[in-house]
Coordinates of C-alpha atoms in Angstrom, one line a residue:
Chain A
X1 CA -56.3 1.8 -14.6
X2 CA -52.6 1.8 -14.8
X3 CA -50.8 3.7 -12.1
X4 CA -48.9 6.5 -13.8
X5 CA -45.1 6.3 -14.0
X6 CA -43.2 8.3 -11.4
X7 CA -40.0 10.3 -11.5
X8 CA -37.0 9.1 -9.7
X9 CA -33.5 10.5 -9.2
X10 CA -30.6 8.0 -9.5
X11 CA -27.4 9.1 -7.8
X12 CA -24.2 7.5 -9.0
X13 CA -20.7 7.1 -7.6
X14 CA -18.1 9.2 -9.5
X15 CA -15.9 6.2 -9.9
X16 CA -15.5 4.0 -13.0
X17 CA -18.0 6.4 -14.6
X18 CA -17.4 4.9 -18.1
X19 CA -19.1 1.6 -17.1
X20 CA -22.3 3.2 -15.8
X21 CA -24.4 3.1 -18.9
X22 CA -23.4 -0.4 -19.8
X23 CA -24.1 -1.7 -16.3
X24 CA -27.5 0.0 -16.2
X25 CA -28.4 -1.4 -19.7
X26 CA -27.3 -4.9 -18.7
X27 CA -29.3 -4.8 -15.5
X28 CA -32.5 -3.3 -17.1
X29 CA -32.4 -6.1 -19.7
X30 CA -31.6 -8.8 -17.1
X31 CA -34.3 -7.8 -14.6
X32 CA -36.7 -6.9 -17.4
X33 CA -37.3 -3.4 -16.2
X34 CA -38.5 -0.4 -18.3
X35 CA -36.9 2.9 -17.6
X36 CA -37.4 6.3 -19.4
X37 CA -35.1 9.3 -19.3
X38 CA -36.8 12.5 -18.4
X39 CA -33.6 14.5 -18.9
X40 CA -30.8 13.4 -21.2
X41 CA -28.0 12.5 -18.8
X42 CA -24.5 14.0 -19.2
X43 CA -21.6 11.7 -18.6
X44 CA -19.9 14.0 -16.1
X45 CA -22.9 14.5 -13.9
X46 CA -23.5 11.9 -11.1
X47 CA -27.3 11.8 -11.4
X48 CA -30.0 10.7 -13.8
X49 CA -33.6 11.9 -13.8
X50 CA -35.7 8.9 -15.0
X51 CA -39.2 7.4 -14.8
X52 CA -40.1 3.9 -13.7
X53 CA -43.5 2.2 -13.7
X54 CA -43.3 1.2 -10.1
X55 CA -41.2 1.5 -6.9
X56 CA -40.6 -2.2 -7.0
X57 CA -38.6 -1.8 -10.2
X58 CA -36.4 0.8 -8.6
X59 CA -35.7 -1.4 -5.6
X60 CA -34.9 -4.3 -7.8
X61 CA -32.5 -2.3 -9.9
X62 CA -30.8 -0.9 -6.8
X63 CA -30.4 -4.4 -5.4
X64 CA -28.0 -5.2 -8.2
X65 CA -26.4 -1.9 -9.2
X66 CA -22.8 -1.4 -8.3
X67 CA -22.3 2.1 -9.7
X68 CA -25.4 3.4 -8.1
X69 CA -25.2 5.1 -4.7
X70 CA -28.9 5.8 -4.0
X71 CA -32.3 6.5 -5.5
X72 CA -35.0 8.9 -4.6
X73 CA -38.6 9.3 -5.6
X74 CA -38.1 12.9 -6.9
X75 CA -40.6 15.4 -5.4
X76 CA -39.0 18.5 -6.7
X77 CA -36.0 19.6 -8.8
X78 CA -34.9 23.3 -9.0
X79 CA -32.1 25.2 -10.5
X80 CA -31.8 27.3 -7.3
X81 CA -32.8 26.9 -3.7
X82 CA -35.9 29.3 -4.0
X83 CA -36.9 27.5 -7.2
X84 CA -36.8 24.1 -5.4
X85 CA -39.0 25.3 -2.6
X86 CA -41.5 26.7 -5.1
X87 CA -41.6 23.4 -7.0
X88 CA -41.9 21.4 -3.9
X89 CA -44.9 23.4 -2.8
X90 CA -46.5 22.5 -6.1
X91 CA -45.9 18.7 -5.7
X92 CA -49.4 17.1 -5.4
X93 CA -50.4 16.7 -1.8
X94 CA -52.0 13.3 -2.3
X95 CA -48.7 11.9 -3.5
X96 CA -46.7 12.9 -0.4
X97 CA -49.4 12.6 2.2
X98 CA -49.1 8.8 2.6
X99 CA -45.6 9.3 3.9
X100 CA -46.3 12.1 6.2
X101 CA -49.0 10.5 8.4
X102 CA -48.9 10.7 12.2
X103 CA -47.9 7.0 12.5
X104 CA -44.9 7.4 10.2
X105 CA -41.6 8.4 11.8
X106 CA -39.3 10.3 9.5
X107 CA -36.0 12.2 9.1
X108 CA -34.7 14.7 6.6
X109 CA -31.1 14.2 5.3
X110 CA -29.1 16.9 3.8
X111 CA -26.5 15.9 1.1
X112 CA -24.3 18.6 -0.4
X113 CA -22.3 17.4 -3.3
X114 CA -18.8 18.9 -3.6
X115 CA -19.2 21.5 -0.9
X116 CA -18.9 21.2 2.8
X117 CA -21.4 22.7 5.3
X118 CA -21.3 22.7 9.1
X119 CA -23.9 20.8 11.1
X120 CA -25.5 24.1 12.0
X121 CA -25.9 25.1 8.4
X122 CA -27.4 21.8 7.6
X123 CA -29.9 22.1 10.4
X124 CA -30.8 25.5 9.0
X125 CA -31.4 24.0 5.6
X126 CA -33.7 21.3 7.2
X127 CA -35.6 24.1 9.0
X128 CA -36.4 25.7 5.6
X129 CA -38.8 22.8 4.9
X130 CA -41.0 23.6 7.9
X131 CA -43.9 24.2 5.6
X132 CA -44.1 20.4 4.8
X133 CA -47.2 19.0 6.3
X134 CA -45.4 16.2 8.3
X135 CA -47.3 14.8 11.2
X136 CA -45.2 11.9 12.3
X137 CA -42.4 11.9 14.9
X138 CA -38.8 12.5 14.1
X139 CA -36.6 9.4 14.3
X140 CA -33.0 9.7 13.3
X141 CA -32.0 6.0 13.8
X142 CA -34.7 3.9 12.1
X143 CA -37.3 6.2 10.5
X144 CA -40.1 4.8 8.4
X145 CA -39.6 7.5 5.8
X146 CA -36.3 9.2 4.9
X147 CA -36.6 12.4 3.0
X148 CA -33.5 13.7 1.3
X149 CA -32.5 17.2 0.3
X150 CA -29.5 17.4 -2.2
X151 CA -27.6 20.5 -3.3
X152 CA -25.3 19.8 -6.2
X153 CA -22.3 22.1 -6.7
X154 CA -20.7 20.4 -9.7
X155 CA -17.9 18.0 -9.6
X156 CA -14.8 20.2 -9.1
X157 CA -14.4 19.9 -5.4
X158 CA -11.5 22.4 -4.9
X159 CA -13.5 25.3 -6.4
X160 CA -17.2 24.9 -5.9
X161 CA -19.5 27.8 -6.9
X162 CA -21.3 29.9 -4.2
X163 CA -24.7 28.7 -5.2
X164 CA -25.7 25.1 -6.3
X165 CA -26.3 24.3 -9.9
X166 CA -29.2 21.9 -9.1
X167 CA -31.2 21.2 -6.0
X168 CA -33.3 18.1 -5.4
X169 CA -35.9 17.0 -2.8
X170 CA -37.4 13.5 -2.6
X171 CA -38.2 10.4 -0.7
X172 CA -35.3 8.0 -0.3
X173 CA -36.1 4.5 -1.8
X174 CA -32.9 2.4 -1.7
X175 CA -29.2 2.4 -1.9
X176 CA -27.1 0.6 -4.5
X177 CA -24.4 -2.0 -3.8
X178 CA -21.5 0.3 -2.7
X179 CA -21.3 -1.4 0.6
X180 CA -20.6 -4.7 -1.1
X181 CA -17.5 -3.3 -2.6
X182 CA -16.1 -2.8 0.9
X183 CA -17.2 -6.3 2.0
X184 CA -15.4 -8.0 -0.9
X185 CA -12.4 -5.7 -0.8
X186 CA -9.1 -7.3 -1.8
X187 CA -7.5 -5.7 1.3
X188 CA -9.3 -8.2 3.6
X189 CA -9.4 -11.1 1.2
X190 CA -7.7 -14.3 2.3
X191 CA -6.1 -15.3 -1.0
X192 CA -5.0 -12.8 -3.6
X193 CA -2.5 -12.7 -6.5
X194 CA -0.6 -9.9 -8.2
X195 CA -3.3 -9.3 -10.8
X196 CA -6.5 -10.0 -8.7
X197 CA -9.4 -7.9 -10.0
X198 CA -10.7 -5.4 -7.5
X199 CA -14.1 -6.0 -6.0
X200 CA -15.9 -3.1 -7.8
X201 CA -14.7 -4.1 -11.3
X202 CA -15.4 -7.8 -10.6
X203 CA -19.0 -7.0 -9.6
X204 CA -19.4 -4.8 -12.6
X205 CA -18.3 -7.7 -14.8
X206 CA -20.7 -10.1 -13.2
X207 CA -23.5 -7.6 -13.9
X208 CA -22.3 -7.2 -17.5
X209 CA -22.6 -10.9 -17.7
X210 CA -26.2 -10.9 -16.5
X211 CA -25.4 -13.4 -13.8
X212 CA -28.4 -14.7 -12.0
X213 CA -29.4 -17.3 -9.4
X214 CA -28.5 -20.8 -10.4
X215 CA -26.3 -19.9 -13.4
X216 CA -23.2 -21.8 -14.2
X217 CA -20.2 -19.5 -14.8
X218 CA -16.7 -20.3 -15.9
X219 CA -13.5 -18.2 -15.7
X220 CA -10.9 -20.0 -17.9
X221 CA -8.1 -17.7 -16.7
X222 CA -9.1 -17.8 -13.1
X223 CA -5.9 -16.9 -11.2
X224 CA -6.9 -16.2 -7.6
X225 CA -10.6 -16.3 -8.5
X226 CA -11.7 -12.7 -7.9
X227 CA -14.2 -12.9 -10.7
X228 CA -15.8 -16.1 -9.3
X229 CA -16.4 -14.4 -6.0
X230 CA -18.4 -11.6 -7.7
X231 CA -20.4 -14.1 -9.8
X232 CA -21.1 -16.3 -6.8
X233 CA -22.2 -13.3 -4.9
X234 CA -25.0 -12.9 -7.5
X235 CA -26.0 -16.6 -7.2
X236 CA -23.9 -18.3 -9.8
X237 CA -22.3 -21.7 -9.4
X238 CA -18.7 -21.3 -10.5
X239 CA -15.9 -23.2 -12.3
X240 CA -12.4 -21.9 -12.9
X241 CA -9.4 -23.2 -14.8
X242 CA -5.8 -21.9 -15.1
X243 CA -2.6 -23.1 -16.5
X244 CA -0.7 -22.0 -13.4
X245 CA -0.5 -25.0 -11.0
X246 CA 1.3 -22.9 -8.3
X247 CA -1.4 -20.2 -8.4
X248 CA -4.3 -22.6 -8.0
X249 CA -2.5 -24.3 -5.1
X250 CA -1.6 -20.9 -3.7
X251 CA 2.1 -21.7 -3.7
X252 CA 3.2 -18.6 -5.6
X253 CA 5.1 -15.9 -3.7
X254 CA 2.7 -13.9 -1.6
X255 CA 1.3 -10.6 -3.1
X256 CA 1.0 -8.7 0.1
X257 CA 4.1 -6.7 1.1
X258 CA 3.6 -7.6 4.7
X259 CA 3.4 -11.3 4.1
X260 CA 6.5 -13.5 3.9
X261 CA 4.9 -16.8 3.1
X262 CA 1.5 -17.9 2.0
X263 CA -0.7 -19.4 4.6
X264 CA -1.3 -23.1 4.4
X265 CA -5.0 -22.9 3.7
X266 CA -5.1 -20.1 1.1
X267 CA -7.1 -21.1 -2.0
X268 CA -10.0 -20.0 -4.2
X269 CA -12.3 -22.2 -2.1
X270 CA -11.1 -20.5 1.1
X271 CA -12.1 -17.1 -0.4
X272 CA -15.5 -18.5 -1.1
X273 CA -15.7 -19.7 2.4
X274 CA -14.7 -16.3 3.7
X275 CA -17.7 -14.7 2.1
X276 CA -20.0 -17.6 2.9
X277 CA -20.3 -18.6 -0.8
X278 CA -18.7 -22.0 -0.6
X279 CA -22.0 -23.6 -1.6
X280 CA -21.5 -21.9 -5.0
X281 CA -18.1 -23.3 -5.5
X282 CA -18.0 -26.2 -8.0
X283 CA -14.3 -26.8 -8.9
X284 CA -11.1 -25.3 -10.3
X285 CA -8.8 -27.3 -12.6
X286 CA -5.2 -26.9 -13.7
X287 CA -5.8 -26.8 -17.5
X288 CA -4.2 -25.3 -20.6
X289 CA -7.0 -23.3 -22.2
X290 CA -5.8 -24.1 -25.7
X291 CA -6.4 -27.8 -25.0
X292 CA -10.0 -28.3 -23.9
X293 CA -11.0 -31.1 -21.5
X294 CA -14.6 -30.1 -21.4
X295 CA -17.3 -32.4 -22.9
X296 CA -18.3 -30.9 -26.2
X297 CA -22.0 -30.4 -25.2
X298 CA -21.6 -28.7 -21.9
X299 CA -23.5 -25.4 -21.7
X300 CA -22.5 -22.4 -19.7
X301 CA -24.6 -19.3 -18.8
X302 CA -21.7 -17.0 -18.7
X303 CA -17.9 -16.8 -19.2
X304 CA -16.3 -14.0 -17.2
X305 CA -12.5 -13.7 -17.5
X306 CA -9.5 -11.5 -17.5
X307 CA -6.9 -13.2 -19.7
X308 CA -3.2 -12.5 -19.2
X309 CA -1.9 -9.7 -21.4
X310 CA 1.6 -10.9 -21.5
X311 CA 2.9 -8.0 -19.4
X312 CA 2.3 -8.7 -15.7
X313 CA 1.0 -12.2 -16.2
X314 CA 2.6 -14.3 -19.0
X315 CA 0.6 -15.7 -21.9
X316 CA 1.4 -19.4 -22.0
X317 CA 0.4 -22.7 -23.3
X318 CA 1.9 -26.1 -23.2
X319 CA 4.4 -26.8 -26.0
X320 CA 8.0 -26.6 -27.1
X321 CA 10.0 -25.5 -30.1
X322 CA 12.3 -28.5 -29.6
X323 CA 11.9 -31.2 -32.3
X324 CA 12.8 -34.1 -30.1
X325 CA 10.4 -33.5 -27.3
X326 CA 9.6 -36.9 -25.8
X327 CA 9.6 -36.9 -22.0
X328 CA 11.7 -39.8 -20.6
X329 CA 9.9 -42.5 -18.7
X330 CA 12.0 -41.9 -15.5
X331 CA 11.1 -38.2 -15.5
X332 CA 7.4 -38.6 -16.0
X333 CA 6.3 -38.4 -12.4
X334 CA 7.9 -35.1 -11.7
X335 CA 8.0 -33.5 -15.1
X336 CA 6.7 -30.0 -15.5
X337 CA 5.5 -29.4 -19.0
X338 CA 7.4 -26.9 -21.1
X339 CA 5.5 -23.8 -22.1
X340 CA 5.6 -21.6 -25.1
X341 CA 4.1 -18.2 -25.9
X342 CA 0.3 -18.2 -26.4
X343 CA 0.0 -15.3 -28.7
X344 CA -2.8 -12.8 -27.7
X345 CA -4.4 -13.1 -31.1
X346 CA -4.8 -16.9 -30.9
X347 CA -5.7 -16.7 -27.2
X348 CA -8.6 -14.4 -28.0
X349 CA -9.8 -16.3 -31.0
X350 CA -9.8 -19.5 -28.9
X351 CA -11.7 -17.7 -26.2
X352 CA -14.4 -16.5 -28.6
X353 CA -14.7 -19.8 -30.3
X354 CA -15.0 -21.6 -27.0
X355 CA -17.6 -19.1 -25.9
X356 CA -19.6 -19.5 -29.1
X357 CA -19.5 -23.2 -28.6
X358 CA -20.2 -23.5 -24.9
X359 CA -22.5 -20.6 -24.0
X360 CA -26.2 -21.1 -24.1
X361 CA -28.0 -18.9 -26.7
X362 CA -28.4 -15.5 -24.9
X363 CA -25.5 -16.3 -22.6
X364 CA -22.7 -13.8 -22.3
X365 CA -18.9 -13.5 -22.5
X366 CA -17.4 -10.7 -20.5
X367 CA -13.6 -10.2 -20.9
X368 CA -10.9 -7.5 -20.8
X369 CA -9.0 -6.8 -24.0
X370 CA -5.7 -4.8 -23.8
X371 CA -5.0 -2.2 -26.4
X372 CA -2.3 0.1 -27.4
X373 CA -4.3 3.3 -27.5
X374 CA -3.0 5.0 -30.6
X375 CA -3.6 1.7 -32.6
X376 CA -7.1 1.2 -31.3
X377 CA -9.6 0.4 -34.0
X378 CA -13.0 -1.1 -33.2
X379 CA -12.7 -3.2 -36.3
X380 CA -9.8 -5.2 -34.9
X381 CA -11.6 -6.3 -31.7
X382 CA -12.0 -10.0 -31.5
X383 CA -15.2 -11.1 -33.1
X384 CA -17.2 -14.2 -33.9
X385 CA -20.3 -14.7 -36.1
X386 CA -22.3 -16.2 -33.2
X387 CA -21.4 -13.4 -30.7
X388 CA -22.7 -9.9 -30.8
X389 CA -20.7 -7.2 -29.1
X390 CA -23.2 -5.5 -26.8
X391 CA -20.9 -3.2 -24.7
X392 CA -17.3 -1.9 -25.0
X393 CA -15.9 0.4 -22.3
X394 CA -12.3 1.6 -22.0
X395 CA -10.3 1.8 -18.8
X396 CA -7.1 3.7 -19.2
X397 CA -4.0 2.0 -17.8
X398 CA -1.2 4.3 -18.8
X399 CA -0.6 7.2 -21.2
X400 CA -0.3 4.8 -24.0
X401 CA -2.2 1.6 -23.0
X402 CA -5.7 0.8 -21.9
X403 CA -8.0 -2.2 -21.7
X404 CA -11.5 -2.5 -22.9
X405 CA -14.2 -4.4 -21.1
X406 CA -16.0 -6.3 -23.8
X407 CA -19.4 -7.8 -23.4
X408 CA -20.6 -10.3 -26.0
X409 CA -24.0 -12.0 -26.2
X410 CA -24.4 -15.3 -28.0
X411 CA -27.1 -14.7 -30.5
X412 CA -27.3 -17.9 -32.5
X413 CA -26.5 -21.6 -32.2
X414 CA -22.9 -22.6 -32.8
X415 CA -22.0 -23.9 -36.2
X416 CA -18.6 -25.6 -36.4
X417 CA -18.0 -23.8 -39.8
X418 CA -18.0 -20.4 -38.0
X419 CA -14.6 -19.3 -36.9
X420 CA -13.5 -16.3 -34.9
X421 CA -11.9 -13.4 -36.6
X422 CA -8.2 -13.8 -36.3
X423 CA -6.8 -10.3 -37.2
X424 CA -6.3 -9.2 -33.7
X425 CA -3.6 -6.7 -32.9
X426 CA -0.8 -8.2 -30.8
X427 CA -0.8 -5.9 -27.9
X428 CA 2.3 -7.4 -26.2
X429 CA 4.6 -6.9 -29.2
X430 CA 3.5 -3.3 -29.6
X431 CA 3.8 -2.6 -25.9
X432 CA 7.4 -3.6 -25.7
X433 CA 8.6 -2.1 -29.1
X434 CA 6.8 1.2 -28.4
X435 CA 8.0 1.4 -24.9
X436 CA 11.7 1.0 -25.9
X437 CA 11.4 3.9 -28.3
X438 CA 9.6 6.3 -26.1
X439 CA 11.6 5.7 -22.9
X440 CA 14.7 7.5 -24.2
X441 CA 12.6 10.2 -25.8
X442 CA 10.6 10.7 -22.6
X443 CA 13.7 11.0 -20.5
X444 CA 15.2 13.7 -22.7
X445 CA 11.9 15.6 -22.9
X446 CA 11.5 15.5 -19.1
X447 CA 15.0 16.7 -18.5
X448 CA 14.4 19.6 -20.9
X449 CA 11.2 20.6 -19.1
X450 CA 12.9 20.4 -15.7
X451 CA 15.7 22.6 -17.0
X452 CA 13.3 25.2 -18.4
X453 CA 11.3 25.3 -15.1
X454 CA 14.5 25.8 -13.2
X455 CA 15.6 28.7 -15.4
X456 CA 12.2 30.3 -15.2
X457 CA 12.1 30.0 -11.5
X458 CA 15.6 31.5 -11.2
X459 CA 14.6 34.4 -13.4
X460 CA 11.5 35.1 -11.4
X461 CA 13.3 35.2 -8.1
X462 CA 15.9 37.4 -9.7
X463 CA 13.2 39.8 -10.9
X464 CA 11.5 39.9 -7.5
X465 CA 14.7 40.7 -5.7
X466 CA 15.3 43.5 -8.2
X467 CA 11.8 45.1 -7.6
X468 CA 12.1 45.0 -3.8
Chain B
X1 CA -13.2 -32.6 -7.4
X2 CA -16.9 -33.1 -7.5
X3 CA -18.7 -35.8 -9.5
X4 CA -20.5 -33.0 -11.3
X5 CA -17.2 -31.8 -12.7
X6 CA -16.1 -35.4 -13.5
X7 CA -19.3 -35.8 -15.6
X8 CA -18.2 -32.9 -17.8
X9 CA -14.5 -33.9 -18.5
X10 CA -13.1 -35.9 -21.4
X11 CA -9.6 -36.6 -22.6
X12 CA -10.5 -36.6 -26.3
X13 CA -8.1 -33.7 -26.8
X14 CA -5.2 -36.1 -26.4
X15 CA -3.3 -37.5 -29.4
X16 CA -4.9 -40.7 -30.6
X17 CA -7.8 -40.6 -28.2
X18 CA -11.2 -40.7 -30.0
X19 CA -13.8 -40.5 -27.1
X20 CA -11.9 -40.3 -23.9
X21 CA -15.1 -40.5 -21.8
X22 CA -15.8 -41.2 -19.1
X23 CA -12.5 -40.8 -17.2
X24 CA -11.9 -43.6 -14.6
X25 CA -11.4 -42.4 -11.0
X26 CA -8.8 -43.7 -8.6
X27 CA -9.9 -42.1 -5.4
X28 CA -7.4 -42.2 -2.5
X29 CA -9.1 -39.6 -0.3
X30 CA -12.8 -38.8 -0.5
X31 CA -14.4 -36.2 1.7
X32 CA -18.2 -35.8 2.1
X33 CA -19.3 -32.4 3.3
X34 CA -22.6 -30.7 3.6
X35 CA -23.6 -28.3 0.8
X36 CA -26.8 -26.3 0.8
X37 CA -29.5 -28.0 -1.2
X38 CA -30.8 -26.0 -4.1
X39 CA -33.6 -28.1 -5.8
X40 CA -34.0 -25.8 -8.8
X41 CA -30.3 -26.0 -9.6
X42 CA -30.2 -29.8 -9.3
X43 CA -33.3 -30.1 -11.4
X44 CA -31.8 -27.9 -14.0
X45 CA -28.5 -29.9 -14.1
X46 CA -30.1 -33.4 -14.4
X47 CA -30.9 -33.1 -18.1
X48 CA -27.4 -32.0 -18.8
X49 CA -25.8 -35.0 -17.1
X50 CA -24.7 -38.2 -18.5
X51 CA -26.6 -40.3 -16.0
X52 CA -24.9 -43.6 -16.6
X53 CA -21.5 -41.9 -16.2
X54 CA -22.6 -40.3 -12.9
X55 CA -24.0 -43.6 -11.6
X56 CA -20.8 -45.5 -12.6
X57 CA -18.5 -42.9 -11.1
X58 CA -20.4 -42.8 -7.8
X59 CA -20.4 -46.6 -7.7
X60 CA -16.7 -46.8 -8.4
X61 CA -15.8 -44.7 -5.4
X62 CA -18.3 -46.3 -3.1
X63 CA -20.5 -43.2 -2.8
X64 CA -23.7 -44.5 -4.5
X65 CA -25.8 -44.5 -1.3
X66 CA -29.3 -45.1 -2.7
X67 CA -29.0 -43.2 -6.0
X68 CA -31.6 -44.8 -8.4
X69 CA -30.2 -46.6 -11.5
X70 CA -32.2 -44.4 -13.8
X71 CA -33.6 -40.8 -13.8
X72 CA -37.2 -41.1 -12.5
X73 CA -40.2 -39.4 -14.2
X74 CA -41.2 -36.0 -12.9
X75 CA -37.9 -35.7 -11.1
X76 CA -38.3 -31.9 -10.9
X77 CA -41.0 -32.3 -8.2
X78 CA -39.5 -35.2 -6.4
X79 CA -37.5 -33.7 -3.5
X80 CA -36.3 -37.0 -2.2
X81 CA -34.8 -37.9 -5.6
X82 CA -33.3 -34.4 -6.0
X83 CA -31.7 -34.7 -2.6
X84 CA -30.0 -38.0 -3.6
X85 CA -28.7 -36.5 -6.8
X86 CA -27.6 -33.4 -4.9
X87 CA -25.5 -35.5 -2.5
X88 CA -23.7 -37.3 -5.3
X89 CA -23.1 -34.3 -7.4
X90 CA -22.2 -31.6 -4.9
X91 CA -21.3 -33.2 -1.5
X92 CA -18.8 -35.8 -2.5
X93 CA -15.4 -34.4 -3.1
X94 CA -12.3 -36.3 -4.3
X95 CA -9.4 -34.7 -2.5
X96 CA -6.6 -37.0 -3.6
X97 CA -6.4 -39.6 -6.4
X98 CA -6.2 -39.7 -10.2
X99 CA -8.4 -39.3 -13.2
X100 CA -7.5 -41.9 -15.8
X101 CA -7.9 -41.7 -19.6
X102 CA -10.0 -44.8 -20.6
X103 CA -8.1 -45.2 -23.8
X104 CA -4.4 -44.5 -23.0
X105 CA -4.4 -45.0 -19.3
X106 CA -2.8 -41.6 -18.8
X107 CA -3.2 -40.5 -15.2
X108 CA -4.2 -37.0 -14.2
X109 CA -3.5 -36.5 -10.6
X110 CA -5.9 -34.8 -8.2
X111 CA -4.2 -33.0 -5.3
X112 CA -6.0 -31.0 -2.6
X113 CA -9.2 -31.4 -4.6
X114 CA -7.7 -29.8 -7.7
X115 CA -7.3 -32.1 -10.8
X116 CA -4.2 -31.4 -12.9
X117 CA -5.2 -31.7 -16.5
X118 CA -2.0 -30.4 -18.0
X119 CA -0.5 -32.5 -20.7
X120 CA 3.2 -32.8 -21.4
X121 CA 4.6 -31.1 -24.4
X122 CA 4.9 -34.4 -26.2
X123 CA 1.2 -35.1 -25.8
X124 CA -0.3 -32.0 -27.4

């Protein structure tokens, strides 16, 4: 007989919410786990009520999920506190009994979401569960079983309601990877650059890419290698290339305000060593992405990258507009190649063609794509006949700009006749032209608002003095 | 630079170069350091390698040790063989030297373990 599916509560962090669905979908397919929704989740709420076939699946999912805080085996869910207690009393005794035996130490945790309670109030809340048939001893440090009681007061923390919207009780199963975000934080990383990707987004990208043990992953715009750290953390062997010689040799100006000079031993490899991942480091090369030195038949499991958008990092390739461009013999040994603009549209079409060619079938490309928000049109995203867009999530950068995290899956073998779609909006050009226009307008508008506010304020104080 | 990486690089993107493979190695400073052995990964890499090129490269920098001339049968289950391949692929690191295009003789310097594959503007 199949064991019946059980209900679980997945509790998420309220940060980078827009990537939650995509991450869970990627992980479910990577880990080959089935999950059913019991209640259709709303984007703004930090929890999902779902079913899994086994606790093993839940643990496996939590062992990779970055947006997940914790998961519970859900014993009861009520719309009010009395409702919860009623439901909990109806939870089948034989399902909770194994965890309440005399030889199982336990503790009950109280979590209140968006409302603060004193320790005394929390203890009172725990006392209200005195009808539970627990037989084991209490152990607050290392209990065998952790039971969790959650009161959910919405997400507006400065004005919570008196009574909770939802109340949950269950057995804690596992936490997600929130701790790892701290461990890999850029604040404590040895080598960072101005545009290093933060740990959370890097980990999310590695999950989007479906990275697993023994994979080979390449970042062709590697910079300081933040994306490689995350991929290696999930077991990948990593390659990186970048056109910036000084960056790969960590000879650029330091990015930390407190640091006058780079340390001698800063490098991507040193970062790997810092996290004990140096076994996963293959190599980094100084290389112009538009000129490929890779053997034509090499196969990668994933390509994870954040190409330059031409704003904070320049988009460059080797080349010159000069007609007579020969480098003189006597200059060869110290010559630094001239660089020209590598337009966003050709950069992305190169990236997609390269991925279509070098990914294994089923392998993934995960990259950011900058957009000018009012111009955004899904039809103008980079595309390639061999690559299927499986996820697309926006992260807002400014009022007018954002970037989309795009996840592509290679669905068929590469055919040299296939080419990437080349009608890609040039973000950089739009960014600068639009900004020039609005800057003046914005200043006039803001001055006007300030003036109005001042006048209103003066009037109000004037009225008040008149009344008194 | 590891020999695994060397196995995957060609200079065929250069003007007038038709194969550009394998790149010759001029090793000035080679460092051998221990890397955790992962037999599944090595076994997975072997079919993707150009074995002759790996053998030749290891020989040219004096790091052959006792790597067999050919891939043996049932290599997936032969831990001793996988360890030898692991050593050559993952533990040998060329810190300083050059990679050399076999057709044009163009040198690509390796500094601090990082090869510089940038071409000059008159070569692209």
